[in-house]
Coordinates of C-alpha atoms in Angstrom, one line a residue:
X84 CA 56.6 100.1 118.3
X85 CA 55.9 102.3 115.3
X86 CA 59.7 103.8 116.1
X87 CA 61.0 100.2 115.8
X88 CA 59.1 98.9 113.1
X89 CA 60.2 101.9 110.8
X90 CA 63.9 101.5 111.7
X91 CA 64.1 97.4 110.7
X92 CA 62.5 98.8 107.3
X93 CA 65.2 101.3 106.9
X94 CA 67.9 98.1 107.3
X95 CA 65.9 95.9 105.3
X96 CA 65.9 98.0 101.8
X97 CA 68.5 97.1 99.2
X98 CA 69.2 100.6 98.8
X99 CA 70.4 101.8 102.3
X100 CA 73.4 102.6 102.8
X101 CA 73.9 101.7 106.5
X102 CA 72.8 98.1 107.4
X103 CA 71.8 96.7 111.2
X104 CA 74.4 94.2 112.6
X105 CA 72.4 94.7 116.5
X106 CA 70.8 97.5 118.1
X107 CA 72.9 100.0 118.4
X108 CA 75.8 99.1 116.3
X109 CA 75.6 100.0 112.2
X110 CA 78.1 99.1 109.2
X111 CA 78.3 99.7 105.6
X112 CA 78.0 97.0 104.0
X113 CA 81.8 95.3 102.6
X114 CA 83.4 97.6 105.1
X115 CA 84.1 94.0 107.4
X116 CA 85.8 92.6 104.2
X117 CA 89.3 94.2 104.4
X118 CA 93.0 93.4 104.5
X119 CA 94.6 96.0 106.5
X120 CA 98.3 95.0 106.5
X121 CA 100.5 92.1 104.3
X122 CA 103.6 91.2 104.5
X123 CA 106.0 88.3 104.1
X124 CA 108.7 87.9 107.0
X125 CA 110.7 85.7 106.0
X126 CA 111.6 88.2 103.1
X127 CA 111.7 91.1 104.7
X128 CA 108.4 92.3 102.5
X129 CA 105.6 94.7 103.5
X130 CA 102.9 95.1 101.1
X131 CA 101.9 98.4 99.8
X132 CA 97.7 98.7 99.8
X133 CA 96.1 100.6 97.8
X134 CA 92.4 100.0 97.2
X135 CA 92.2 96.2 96.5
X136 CA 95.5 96.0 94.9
X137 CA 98.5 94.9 96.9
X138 CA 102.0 95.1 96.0
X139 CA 104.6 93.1 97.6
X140 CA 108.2 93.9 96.4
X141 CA 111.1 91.4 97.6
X142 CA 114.5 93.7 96.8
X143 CA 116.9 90.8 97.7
X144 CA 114.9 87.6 96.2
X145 CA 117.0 85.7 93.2
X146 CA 114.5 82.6 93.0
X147 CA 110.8 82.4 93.9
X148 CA 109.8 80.1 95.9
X149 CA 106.1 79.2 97.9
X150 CA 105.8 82.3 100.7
X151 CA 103.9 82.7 104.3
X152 CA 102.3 85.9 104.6
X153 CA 101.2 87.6 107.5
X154 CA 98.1 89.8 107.3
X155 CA 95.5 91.7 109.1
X156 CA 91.9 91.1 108.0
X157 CA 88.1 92.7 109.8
X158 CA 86.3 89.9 107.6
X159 CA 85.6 86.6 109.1
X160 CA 87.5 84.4 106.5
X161 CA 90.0 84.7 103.4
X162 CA 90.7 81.9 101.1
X163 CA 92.8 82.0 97.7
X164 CA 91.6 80.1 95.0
X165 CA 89.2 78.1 97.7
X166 CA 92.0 77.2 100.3
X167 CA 91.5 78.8 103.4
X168 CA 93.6 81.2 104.5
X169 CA 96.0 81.2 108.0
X170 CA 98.2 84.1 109.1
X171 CA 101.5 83.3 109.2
X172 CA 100.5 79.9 108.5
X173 CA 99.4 79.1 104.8
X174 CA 102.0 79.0 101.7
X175 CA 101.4 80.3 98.9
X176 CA 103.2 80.4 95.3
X177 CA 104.0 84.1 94.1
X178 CA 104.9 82.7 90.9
X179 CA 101.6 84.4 89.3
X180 CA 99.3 86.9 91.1
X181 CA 96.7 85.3 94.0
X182 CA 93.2 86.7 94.4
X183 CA 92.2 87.0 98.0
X184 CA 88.7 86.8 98.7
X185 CA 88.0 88.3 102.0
X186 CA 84.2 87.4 103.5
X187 CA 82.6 89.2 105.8
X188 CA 80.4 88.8 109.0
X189 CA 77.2 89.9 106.9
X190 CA 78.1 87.4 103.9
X191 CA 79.5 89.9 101.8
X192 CA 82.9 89.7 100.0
X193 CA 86.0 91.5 98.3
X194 CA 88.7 90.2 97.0
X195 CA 92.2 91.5 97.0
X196 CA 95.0 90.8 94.2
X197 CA 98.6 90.4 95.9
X198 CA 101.8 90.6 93.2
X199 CA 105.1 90.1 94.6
X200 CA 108.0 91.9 92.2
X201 CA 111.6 90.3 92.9
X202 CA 114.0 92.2 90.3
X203 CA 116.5 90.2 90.9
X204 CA 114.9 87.6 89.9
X205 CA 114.3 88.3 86.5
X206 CA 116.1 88.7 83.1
X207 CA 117.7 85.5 83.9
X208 CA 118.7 87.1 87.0
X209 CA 120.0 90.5 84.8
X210 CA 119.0 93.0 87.1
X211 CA 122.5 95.6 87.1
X212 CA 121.2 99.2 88.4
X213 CA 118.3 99.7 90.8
X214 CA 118.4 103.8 92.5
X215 CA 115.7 104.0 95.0
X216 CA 115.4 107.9 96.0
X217 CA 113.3 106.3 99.2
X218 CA 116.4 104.4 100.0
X219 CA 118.4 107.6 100.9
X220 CA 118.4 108.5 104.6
X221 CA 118.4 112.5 104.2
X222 CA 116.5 115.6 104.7
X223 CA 114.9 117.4 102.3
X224 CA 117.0 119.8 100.6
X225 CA 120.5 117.9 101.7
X226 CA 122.9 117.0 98.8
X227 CA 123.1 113.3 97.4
X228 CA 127.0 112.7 97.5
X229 CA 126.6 109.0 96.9
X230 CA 123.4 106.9 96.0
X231 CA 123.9 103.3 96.6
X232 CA 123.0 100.5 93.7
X233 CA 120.7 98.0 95.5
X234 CA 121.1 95.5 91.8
X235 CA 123.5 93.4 94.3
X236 CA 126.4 94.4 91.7
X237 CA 127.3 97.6 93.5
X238 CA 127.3 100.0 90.5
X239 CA 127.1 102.0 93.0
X240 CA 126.4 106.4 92.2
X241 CA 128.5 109.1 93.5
X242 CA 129.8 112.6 92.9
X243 CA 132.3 114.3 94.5
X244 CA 132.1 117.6 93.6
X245 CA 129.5 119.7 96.5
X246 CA 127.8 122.0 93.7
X247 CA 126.9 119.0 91.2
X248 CA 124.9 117.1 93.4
X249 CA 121.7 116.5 93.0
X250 CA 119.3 117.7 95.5
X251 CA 117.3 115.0 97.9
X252 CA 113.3 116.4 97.7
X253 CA 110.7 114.9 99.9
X254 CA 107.1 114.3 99.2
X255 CA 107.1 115.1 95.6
X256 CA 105.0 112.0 93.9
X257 CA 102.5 110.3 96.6
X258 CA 104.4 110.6 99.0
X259 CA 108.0 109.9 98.0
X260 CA 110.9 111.6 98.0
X261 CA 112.9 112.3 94.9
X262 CA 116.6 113.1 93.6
X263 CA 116.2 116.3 91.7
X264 CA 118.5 117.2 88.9
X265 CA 119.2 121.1 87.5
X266 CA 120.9 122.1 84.6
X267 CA 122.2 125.3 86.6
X268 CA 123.8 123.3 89.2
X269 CA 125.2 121.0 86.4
X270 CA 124.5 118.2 88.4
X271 CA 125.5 114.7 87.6
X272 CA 126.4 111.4 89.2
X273 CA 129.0 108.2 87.9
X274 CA 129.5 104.9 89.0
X275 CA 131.0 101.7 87.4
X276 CA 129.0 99.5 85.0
X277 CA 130.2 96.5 86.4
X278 CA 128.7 93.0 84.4
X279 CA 126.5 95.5 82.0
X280 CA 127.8 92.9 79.1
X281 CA 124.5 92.7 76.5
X282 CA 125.2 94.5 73.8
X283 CA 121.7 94.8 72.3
X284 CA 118.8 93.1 74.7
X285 CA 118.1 95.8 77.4
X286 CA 115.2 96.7 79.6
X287 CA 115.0 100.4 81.6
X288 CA 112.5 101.3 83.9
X289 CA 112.5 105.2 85.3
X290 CA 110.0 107.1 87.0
X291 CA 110.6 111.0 85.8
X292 CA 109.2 113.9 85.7
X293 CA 110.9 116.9 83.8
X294 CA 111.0 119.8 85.5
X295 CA 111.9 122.4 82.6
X296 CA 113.3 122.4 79.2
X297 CA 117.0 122.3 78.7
X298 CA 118.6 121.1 75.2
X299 CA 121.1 118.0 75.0
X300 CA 119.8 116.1 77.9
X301 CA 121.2 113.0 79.0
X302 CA 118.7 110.8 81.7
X303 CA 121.2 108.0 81.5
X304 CA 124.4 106.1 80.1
X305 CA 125.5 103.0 80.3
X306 CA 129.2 102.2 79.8
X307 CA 130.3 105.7 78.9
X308 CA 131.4 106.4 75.4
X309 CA 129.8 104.3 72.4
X310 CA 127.6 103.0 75.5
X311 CA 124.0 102.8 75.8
X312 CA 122.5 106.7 76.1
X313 CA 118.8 107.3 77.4
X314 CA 118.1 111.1 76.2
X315 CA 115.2 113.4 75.9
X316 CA 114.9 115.9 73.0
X317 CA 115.4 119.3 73.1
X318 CA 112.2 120.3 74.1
X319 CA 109.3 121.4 73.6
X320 CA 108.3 119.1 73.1
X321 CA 109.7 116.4 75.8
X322 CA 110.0 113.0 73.9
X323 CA 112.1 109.7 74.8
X324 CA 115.3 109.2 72.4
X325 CA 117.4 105.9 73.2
X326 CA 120.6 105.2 70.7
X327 CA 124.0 104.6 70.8
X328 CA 126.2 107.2 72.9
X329 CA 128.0 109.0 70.0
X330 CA 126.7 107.4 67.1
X331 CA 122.8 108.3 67.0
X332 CA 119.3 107.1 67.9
X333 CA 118.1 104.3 67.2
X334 CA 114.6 105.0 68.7
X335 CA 112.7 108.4 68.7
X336 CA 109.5 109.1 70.5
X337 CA 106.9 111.5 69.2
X338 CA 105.2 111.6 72.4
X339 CA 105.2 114.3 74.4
X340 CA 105.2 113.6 78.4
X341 CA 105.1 117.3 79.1
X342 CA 106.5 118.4 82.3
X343 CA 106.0 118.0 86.2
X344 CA 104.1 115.0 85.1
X345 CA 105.6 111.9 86.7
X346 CA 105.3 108.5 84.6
X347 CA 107.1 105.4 85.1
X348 CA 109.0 105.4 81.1
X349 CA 110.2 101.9 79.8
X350 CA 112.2 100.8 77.1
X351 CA 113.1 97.5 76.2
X352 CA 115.2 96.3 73.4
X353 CA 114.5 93.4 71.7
X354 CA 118.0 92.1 69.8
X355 CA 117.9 93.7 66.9
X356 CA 114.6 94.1 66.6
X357 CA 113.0 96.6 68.1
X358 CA 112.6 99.3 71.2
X359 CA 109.0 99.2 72.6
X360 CA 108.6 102.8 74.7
X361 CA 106.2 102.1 77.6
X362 CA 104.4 104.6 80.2
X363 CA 102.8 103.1 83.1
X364 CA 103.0 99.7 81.5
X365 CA 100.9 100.8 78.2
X366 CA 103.1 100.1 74.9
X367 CA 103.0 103.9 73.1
X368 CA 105.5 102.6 70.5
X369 CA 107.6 100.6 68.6
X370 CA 110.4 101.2 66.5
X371 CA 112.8 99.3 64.2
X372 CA 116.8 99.7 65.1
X373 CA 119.6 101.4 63.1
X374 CA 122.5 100.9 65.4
X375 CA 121.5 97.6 66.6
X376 CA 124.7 97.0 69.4
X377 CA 126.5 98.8 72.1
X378 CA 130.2 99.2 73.1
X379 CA 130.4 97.3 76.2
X380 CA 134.6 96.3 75.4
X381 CA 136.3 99.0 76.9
X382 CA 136.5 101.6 74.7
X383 CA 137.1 104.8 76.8
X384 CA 136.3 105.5 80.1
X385 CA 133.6 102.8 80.9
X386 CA 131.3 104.1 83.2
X387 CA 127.4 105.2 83.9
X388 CA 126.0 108.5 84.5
X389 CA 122.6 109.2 85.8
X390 CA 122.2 113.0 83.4
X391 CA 125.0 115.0 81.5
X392 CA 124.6 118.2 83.7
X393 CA 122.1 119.1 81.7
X394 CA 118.9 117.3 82.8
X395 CA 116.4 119.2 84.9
X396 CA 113.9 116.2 86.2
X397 CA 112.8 114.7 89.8
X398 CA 114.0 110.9 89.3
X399 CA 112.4 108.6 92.0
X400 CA 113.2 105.6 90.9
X401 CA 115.4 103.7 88.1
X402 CA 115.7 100.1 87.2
X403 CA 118.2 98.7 84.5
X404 CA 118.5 95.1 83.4
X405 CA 120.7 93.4 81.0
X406 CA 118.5 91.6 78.7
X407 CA 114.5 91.7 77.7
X408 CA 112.7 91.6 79.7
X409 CA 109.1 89.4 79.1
X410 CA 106.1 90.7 79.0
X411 CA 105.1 88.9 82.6
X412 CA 108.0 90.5 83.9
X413 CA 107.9 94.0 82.8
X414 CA 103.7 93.9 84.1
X415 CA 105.6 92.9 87.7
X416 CA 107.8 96.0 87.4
X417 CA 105.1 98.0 86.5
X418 CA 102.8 96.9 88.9
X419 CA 104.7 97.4 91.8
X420 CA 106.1 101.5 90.3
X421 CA 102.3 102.2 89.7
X422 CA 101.5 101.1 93.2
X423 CA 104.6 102.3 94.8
X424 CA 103.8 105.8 93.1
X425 CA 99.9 106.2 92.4
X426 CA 100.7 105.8 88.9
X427 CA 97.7 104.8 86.4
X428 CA 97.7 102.2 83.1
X429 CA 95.2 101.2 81.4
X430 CA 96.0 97.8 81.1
X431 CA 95.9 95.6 84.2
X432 CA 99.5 95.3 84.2
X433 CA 99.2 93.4 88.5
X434 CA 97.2 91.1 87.5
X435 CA 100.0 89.5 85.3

């Protein structure tokens, strides 16, 4: 007895860290409160998990509309917002994020935010570039001859010329692969710029991590000459510039993202107001504009380039659309980069 008696006043102080479900069998406590696997089939969507967070992204979705989801739970019952949860059975609107509280056999609980990003749904449905390194089915070290738009307009990437392309890396930020570009190699891809008509609002999202210093380097263009140009400064230090291709900047950073450091950058331009510089989905700046619109009218050769030959960064992932984006929007583009990539903020940006 005294064997027994001391082992029911183990499991019955607040304190211990294992607690008795039945003789024999032990759990830590909240361990029977979990959603192992999320997805919505009707959309194609799998969830990435990561702690309580879970990030659904829908790459084809234009409207959003009430969802099914399919999940995997070890707690006894889920509910959002108090309705009871079914898998593969209860609808849900993705509009705004939904809390799932998870409740286990024990009584306790954990609850789960799930965010669904559909790019193409937003801007007004302005989503016109969207490179996914993950998207590319290569080895590591192959050659990346052509890298497809998934926007739906088919601005699609490409670059004929075998000692210019960039390199396909695996595993270089949790887990992803990336499309690494050198300044020796010269390496550079074009593609057409097809319905990339604003010429002011715009919203980039990149996630970049400079791999040395070069001078005159050129992340991205859009619509050639007199386009839209997204540079770095000669560094040190490595800072954000954004202006008109040709004409000057109308936005310089003074921050300094140093290098191998991978951060999901954003810019969006609002009118002729104002480019907001974002990392991770915390505003670092803001700036007034000098050259306020682009040339999107034909003058030269219309076309975008993902780097000048002169870049030397791992890019994993780059998002374009043609307008400005809201605040709500850019936290869903965030949300699912930061997820996708084990990225931190320090704003909240999934629960938007």
């Amino acid at each position: 007895m005294p064997r027994i008696n001391t082992i029911l006043f183990i499991c019955a102080t607040p304190l211990c860290l294992l607690a008795c479900s039945s003789w024999g069998k032990f759990w830590v406590p909240g361990e029977g409160a979990k959603i192992t696997a999320y997805s919505i089939p009707a959309i194609g969507a799998t969830g990435i998990i990561t702690g309580t967070q879970i990030s659904v992204i829908a790459p084809t979705l234009t409207t959003l509309s009430p969802q099914v989801a399919t999940f995997t739970t070890t707690g006894q019952s889920v509910s959002v917002a108090g309705v009871p949860q079914t898998s593969g059975v209860t609808s849900n609107d993705y509009a705004s994020p939904l809390f799932y509280t998870v409740t286990a056999a024990d009584g306790s609980k954990k609850t789960y935010t799930v965010t669904l990003t559909a790019p193409r749904s937003y801007g007004g449905s302005s989503l016109r570039l969207w490179l996914r390194a993950d998207s590319l089915a290569l080895g590591d070290g192959a050659d990346i001859a052509n890298w497809n738009d998934e926007s739906g307009t088919a601005n699609h990437m490409g670059q004929a010329t075998l000692g210019q392309r960039p390199i396909y890396r695996t595993n270089r930020v949790n887990g992803m692969p990336v499309a690494s570009f050198t300044d020796a190699a010269n390496s550079t891809m074009s593609g057409p710029d097809t319905n990339i008509n604003d010429q002011s609002n715009g919203s980039l999202f990149i996630v970049i991590a400079v791999t040395a210093d070069t001078s005159l380097r050129n992340i991205l263009t859009l619509h050639g000459p007199q386009g839209r140009a997204f540079d770095l400064t000669n560094g040190p230090p490595t800072s954000f510039i954004q202006g008109r291709n040709g004409a000057g900047y109308n936005f310089t950073s003074a921050l300094d993202f140093g290098l191998n450091n991978f951060i999901a950058i954003g810019s969006v331009q609002v009118a002729a107001i104002s480019v907001n510089e974002i990392w991770n989905g915390d505003e670092k700046t803001s700036s007034g504009l000098t050259y306020a619109t682009y040339d999107t009218n034909g003058s030269g050769s219309n076309a975008n380039y993902v780097s000048n030959g002169n870049l030397e960064a791992d890019i994993a992932e780059i998002l374009y659309f043609d307008a400005a984006l809201s605040q709500t929007e850019q936290d869903k583009v965030f949300c699912y980069l930061n997820t996708k990539y084990n990225l931190a903020s320090t704003r909240r940006v999934c629960d938007s």
